[in-house]
């Protein structure tokens, strides 16, 4: 047996779990995930909707106040609001109707939980009868100016209702600039713009089914990034959005794009939200809550400043119950 010499002896260069005492490991340990890292999607449904919605956070309008108060009590500091059950037409006129369902939901959330950060989706897919994110000309082309006006008007209405941040969803060049300019012109310079970096996937399915946002014909691939080029194109699109005036970014989905999240974190210093989409919920649920915690903690390690997840309430309850 060769004796260890000064030359060959291992040099301590960190906390070695086989050597450090429990109290030393605890001294340097940090919680991998806290409730402050979590935001929750809030899907406001009509009061006549079934009380057994397929996704956590999908609640009837009358249950919104109690839901957001409960979440705030668990330490969940942000919600992203979606609304369903309104009239639709080809021009998404309901999206800019005074006092529409989205506006009322924002107001209710802010009244019930004033310190909760409210983000809203600024997109046509919930308001058009064809389910498209954009408005179209009679010839079927994207009507850029009309879509910009729609998104800008929605953003201002949401800000006036109390939204702290708006999230343009249609990945349309020029849309972030249009929304930022509309907010600034209306005196809402302190309302953030958080565009989505949406990668094409089947993991949006349950949300689209519940909220009826699937296009009536065709698909959204022209307004989403292709998964085969996700690493390159996400970085390029993020830089475009920042140049147009984005304050933060949301990446979705994240179950299949952990590599993209790491690259995006290395490339950008702005806050990043990792959106664990509706299709991920079934897989996470099968893992159990402890498994969900480990998965969401991985997203934080990979660079997410916030994790938007349908598992937020279950995970927050687990973290509170196991807090040392």
Coordinates of C-alpha atoms in Angstrom, one line a residue:
X1 CA 0.0 0.0 0.0
X2 CA 1.4 3.4 -1.0
X3 CA 1.4 5.9 1.8
X4 CA -0.2 9.3 1.2
X5 CA 2.5 12.0 0.9
X6 CA 2.1 15.7 1.0
X7 CA 2.3 15.6 -2.8
X8 CA -0.5 13.0 -3.3
X9 CA -2.8 13.9 -0.5
X10 CA -6.2 15.3 -1.7
X11 CA -6.5 19.0 -1.3
X12 CA -9.8 20.2 0.3
X13 CA -11.6 22.3 -2.2
X14 CA -15.2 22.4 -0.9
X15 CA -17.7 20.8 1.4
X16 CA -16.9 17.1 1.2
X17 CA -20.0 15.2 2.6
X18 CA -17.8 12.3 3.6
X19 CA -15.6 14.6 5.8
X20 CA -17.7 17.6 6.9
X21 CA -19.8 17.3 10.0
X22 CA -23.5 17.8 9.8
X23 CA -23.3 21.2 11.5
X24 CA -20.7 22.4 8.9
X25 CA -22.8 21.2 5.9
X26 CA -25.8 22.9 7.4
X27 CA -23.8 26.1 7.9
X28 CA -23.2 26.4 4.2
X29 CA -26.4 24.8 2.9
X30 CA -29.1 26.9 1.1
X31 CA -32.6 25.8 0.4
X32 CA -32.8 24.6 -3.2
X33 CA -36.4 25.9 -3.5
X34 CA -38.6 28.2 -1.4
X35 CA -42.2 29.3 -1.7
X36 CA -40.9 32.7 -2.9
X37 CA -39.6 31.0 -6.0
X38 CA -43.1 30.0 -7.0
X39 CA -45.8 31.7 -9.1
X40 CA -49.1 30.1 -10.0
X41 CA -51.3 30.3 -13.1
X42 CA -54.8 31.5 -12.2
X43 CA -57.5 30.4 -14.7
X44 CA -60.7 32.3 -14.0
X45 CA -63.8 30.3 -15.2
X46 CA -67.4 31.3 -15.2
X47 CA -69.4 30.6 -12.0
X48 CA -71.4 28.1 -13.9
X49 CA -68.3 26.0 -14.8
X50 CA -67.7 22.6 -13.2
X51 CA -66.0 22.8 -9.8
X52 CA -63.8 19.8 -10.9
X53 CA -61.5 21.6 -13.4
X54 CA -58.7 19.5 -14.8
X55 CA -55.9 21.8 -13.7
X56 CA -55.0 23.3 -10.3
X57 CA -55.6 27.0 -10.3
X58 CA -58.6 26.7 -12.6
X59 CA -61.4 28.2 -10.4
X60 CA -64.8 29.8 -10.8
X61 CA -64.8 33.6 -10.6
X62 CA -66.5 33.6 -7.2
X63 CA -63.6 31.4 -5.8
X64 CA -60.8 33.7 -7.1
X65 CA -60.5 35.8 -3.9
X66 CA -60.2 32.9 -1.5
X67 CA -57.8 31.2 -3.9
X68 CA -55.3 34.1 -4.1
X69 CA -55.6 34.8 -0.3
X70 CA -54.7 31.1 0.4
X71 CA -51.8 31.2 -2.0
X72 CA -50.4 34.4 -0.5
X73 CA -50.7 32.8 2.9
X74 CA -48.5 30.0 1.7
X75 CA -45.8 32.5 0.5
X76 CA -46.6 32.3 -3.3
X77 CA -45.9 35.8 -4.4
X78 CA -47.0 35.9 -8.0
X79 CA -49.9 34.8 -10.2
X80 CA -50.4 34.9 -14.0
X81 CA -54.1 35.5 -14.8
X82 CA -56.1 34.0 -17.6
X83 CA -59.8 34.3 -18.1
X84 CA -62.3 32.2 -19.9
X85 CA -66.0 32.4 -20.7
X86 CA -66.3 35.6 -22.7
X87 CA -67.7 36.4 -26.1
X88 CA -65.4 35.9 -29.1
X89 CA -65.4 37.2 -32.7
X90 CA -62.9 37.6 -35.5
X91 CA -61.6 40.9 -34.2
X92 CA -61.3 40.0 -30.6
X93 CA -63.4 43.0 -29.6
X94 CA -64.2 41.4 -26.2
X95 CA -60.5 41.8 -25.3
X96 CA -60.9 45.6 -25.2
X97 CA -64.4 45.8 -23.9
X98 CA -64.6 47.9 -20.7
X99 CA -64.9 45.7 -17.6
X100 CA -64.4 42.4 -19.4
X101 CA -63.7 39.2 -17.5
X102 CA -59.9 39.7 -17.5
X103 CA -60.2 43.2 -16.2
X104 CA -62.6 42.2 -13.5
X105 CA -60.4 39.2 -12.5
X106 CA -57.3 41.4 -12.2
X107 CA -59.2 43.9 -10.0
X108 CA -60.5 41.1 -7.8
X109 CA -57.0 39.6 -7.3
X110 CA -55.5 42.9 -6.4
X111 CA -58.3 43.7 -3.9
X112 CA -58.0 40.3 -2.2
X113 CA -54.2 40.0 -2.3
X114 CA -52.6 43.5 -2.8
X115 CA -49.0 42.3 -2.4
X116 CA -49.3 39.5 -5.0
X117 CA -47.6 40.4 -8.2
X118 CA -50.1 40.0 -11.1
X119 CA -49.0 39.2 -14.6
X120 CA -51.5 38.9 -17.5
X121 CA -51.4 37.4 -20.9
X122 CA -51.7 39.9 -23.8
X123 CA -52.8 37.8 -26.7
X124 CA -55.8 37.3 -29.0
X125 CA -56.2 33.5 -28.7
X126 CA -58.7 33.7 -25.8
X127 CA -60.8 36.3 -27.6
X128 CA -60.8 35.4 -31.3
X129 CA -63.5 33.0 -32.6
X130 CA -60.8 31.3 -34.8
X131 CA -58.4 30.8 -31.8
X132 CA -55.5 32.6 -33.4
X133 CA -53.1 34.8 -31.4
X134 CA -53.2 37.4 -34.1
X135 CA -55.8 39.3 -36.2
X136 CA -56.0 38.5 -39.9
X137 CA -56.8 40.4 -43.0
X138 CA -59.5 39.4 -45.4
X139 CA -56.8 37.7 -47.4
X140 CA -55.8 35.6 -44.4
X141 CA -52.5 37.4 -43.7
X142 CA -51.4 38.7 -40.3
X143 CA -52.8 42.2 -39.9
X144 CA -49.7 43.6 -38.1
X145 CA -51.0 47.0 -37.3
X146 CA -54.4 45.8 -36.0
X147 CA -52.6 43.1 -33.9
X148 CA -50.2 45.7 -32.4
X149 CA -53.2 48.0 -31.5
X150 CA -55.0 45.1 -29.9
X151 CA -52.1 44.0 -27.8
X152 CA -51.3 47.6 -26.8
X153 CA -54.8 48.4 -25.8
X154 CA -55.1 45.1 -23.8
X155 CA -51.9 45.9 -22.0
X156 CA -53.1 49.4 -21.0
X157 CA -56.4 48.1 -19.8
X158 CA -54.7 45.4 -17.7
X159 CA -52.3 47.9 -16.2
X160 CA -55.2 50.3 -15.3
X161 CA -57.0 47.3 -13.6
X162 CA -53.9 46.7 -11.5
X163 CA -51.6 44.3 -13.4
X164 CA -48.0 44.7 -12.5
X165 CA -46.6 43.0 -15.6
X166 CA -48.0 42.1 -19.0
X167 CA -46.9 39.1 -21.0
X168 CA -47.3 39.4 -24.8
X169 CA -47.7 35.8 -26.1
X170 CA -47.8 36.0 -29.9
X171 CA -44.2 35.9 -30.9
X172 CA -44.5 38.7 -33.4
X173 CA -41.6 41.0 -34.2
X174 CA -42.5 44.5 -33.2
X175 CA -45.2 43.5 -30.7
X176 CA -43.0 44.1 -27.6
X177 CA -42.1 47.6 -28.8
X178 CA -45.8 48.3 -29.5
X179 CA -46.8 47.1 -26.0
X180 CA -44.0 49.1 -24.3
X181 CA -44.9 52.2 -26.2
X182 CA -48.6 51.9 -25.4
X183 CA -47.9 51.5 -21.7
X184 CA -45.5 54.4 -21.6
X185 CA -47.9 56.7 -23.5
X186 CA -50.6 55.8 -21.0
X187 CA -48.4 56.6 -18.0
X188 CA -47.6 53.1 -17.0
X189 CA -43.8 53.2 -17.2
X190 CA -43.6 51.0 -14.1
X191 CA -45.6 48.1 -15.5
X192 CA -43.2 45.4 -16.8
X193 CA -43.2 43.7 -20.1
X194 CA -42.5 40.0 -19.9
X195 CA -42.8 38.3 -23.4
X196 CA -43.0 34.6 -23.8
X197 CA -40.3 32.5 -25.6
X198 CA -42.6 29.8 -26.7
X199 CA -41.3 26.6 -28.2
X200 CA -43.6 24.3 -30.1
X201 CA -44.6 21.3 -28.0
X202 CA -47.5 19.0 -27.1
X203 CA -47.1 20.1 -23.5
X204 CA -49.7 23.0 -23.9
X205 CA -52.6 20.6 -24.5
X206 CA -54.6 20.5 -21.2
X207 CA -54.6 24.3 -21.0
X208 CA -55.6 24.8 -24.6
X209 CA -58.4 22.2 -24.1
X210 CA -59.8 23.8 -20.9
X211 CA -59.5 27.4 -22.1
X212 CA -60.4 26.6 -25.7
X213 CA -57.4 28.4 -27.2
X214 CA -56.5 25.9 -29.8
X215 CA -56.7 27.4 -33.4
X216 CA -59.8 26.3 -35.2
X217 CA -57.7 25.4 -38.1
X218 CA -54.0 25.1 -38.7
X219 CA -51.4 25.5 -35.9
X220 CA -49.2 28.2 -34.3
X221 CA -45.8 27.0 -35.5
X222 CA -45.3 30.3 -37.4
X223 CA -45.5 32.1 -34.0
X224 CA -43.5 29.6 -32.0
X225 CA -39.9 28.5 -32.0
X226 CA -39.0 25.1 -33.5
X227 CA -37.7 22.6 -30.9
X228 CA -34.9 21.4 -33.2
X229 CA -33.4 24.9 -33.2
X230 CA -34.5 25.9 -29.7
X231 CA -31.0 26.7 -28.3
X232 CA -30.0 29.0 -31.1
X233 CA -33.3 30.7 -31.9
X234 CA -34.3 31.2 -28.3
X235 CA -31.2 33.3 -27.7
X236 CA -31.7 35.3 -30.8
X237 CA -35.4 36.0 -30.0
X238 CA -34.5 36.9 -26.4
X239 CA -32.1 39.5 -27.7
X240 CA -34.7 40.9 -30.0
X241 CA -37.3 41.2 -27.2
X242 CA -34.8 42.9 -25.0
X243 CA -33.9 45.3 -27.7
X244 CA -37.7 46.1 -28.2
X245 CA -38.1 46.9 -24.5
X246 CA -38.7 43.7 -22.6
X247 CA -37.9 43.8 -18.8
X248 CA -37.9 40.0 -18.2
X249 CA -38.6 36.8 -20.2
X250 CA -40.6 33.7 -19.8
X251 CA -39.5 30.4 -21.3
X252 CA -42.1 27.7 -22.0
X253 CA -42.2 24.7 -21.8
X254 CA -39.3 23.8 -19.5
X255 CA -39.6 20.1 -19.0
X256 CA -38.1 19.5 -22.4
X257 CA -35.9 22.6 -22.6
X258 CA -33.6 22.5 -19.6
X259 CA -30.6 22.9 -21.9
X260 CA -32.2 26.1 -23.4
X261 CA -32.8 27.5 -19.9
X262 CA -29.1 27.1 -19.0
X263 CA -28.0 28.7 -22.3
X264 CA -30.5 31.6 -21.9
X265 CA -29.3 32.2 -18.3
X266 CA -25.7 32.4 -19.5
X267 CA -26.7 34.8 -22.3
X268 CA -29.1 37.1 -20.4
X269 CA -29.0 39.0 -17.1
X270 CA -32.7 40.0 -17.0
X271 CA -35.1 38.0 -14.8
X272 CA -36.2 34.7 -16.2
X273 CA -39.4 32.9 -15.6
X274 CA -39.6 29.1 -16.2
X275 CA -43.2 28.2 -17.1
X276 CA -43.9 24.6 -16.3
X277 CA -46.8 24.2 -18.6
X278 CA -50.1 22.4 -18.2
X279 CA -49.0 19.2 -20.0
X280 CA -46.2 18.8 -17.5
X281 CA -48.7 18.6 -14.6
X282 CA -49.7 15.0 -15.2
X283 CA -46.1 13.9 -15.1
X284 CA -45.3 15.9 -12.1
X285 CA -48.3 14.6 -10.3
X286 CA -47.2 11.1 -10.9
X287 CA -43.8 12.0 -9.3
X288 CA -45.6 13.0 -6.1
X289 CA -45.0 16.3 -4.3
X290 CA -41.5 15.5 -3.2
X291 CA -40.6 14.7 -6.8
X292 CA -42.2 18.0 -7.9
X293 CA -40.0 19.9 -5.4
X294 CA -36.8 18.3 -6.8
X295 CA -37.9 19.1 -10.4
X296 CA -38.7 22.7 -9.7
X297 CA -35.5 23.1 -7.7
X298 CA -33.6 22.0 -10.8
X299 CA -35.2 24.8 -12.8
X300 CA -34.0 27.3 -10.2
X301 CA -30.5 25.9 -10.3
X302 CA -30.6 26.1 -14.0
X303 CA -31.2 29.8 -13.9
X304 CA -34.9 30.5 -13.3
X305 CA -35.7 33.5 -11.1
X306 CA -39.3 32.4 -10.8
X307 CA -41.1 29.2 -11.6
X308 CA -44.6 29.5 -12.9
X309 CA -46.2 26.1 -12.2
X310 CA -49.6 24.5 -11.7
X311 CA -47.9 22.6 -8.9
X312 CA -47.3 25.8 -6.9
X313 CA -49.9 25.3 -4.2
X314 CA -49.0 21.6 -3.6
X315 CA -45.3 22.4 -3.5
X316 CA -45.7 25.4 -1.2
X317 CA -47.7 23.3 1.2
X318 CA -45.0 20.6 1.1
X319 CA -42.2 23.2 1.7
X320 CA -44.1 24.7 4.6
X321 CA -44.7 21.3 6.2
X322 CA -41.1 20.3 5.9
X323 CA -39.5 23.6 6.8
X324 CA -36.7 23.1 9.3

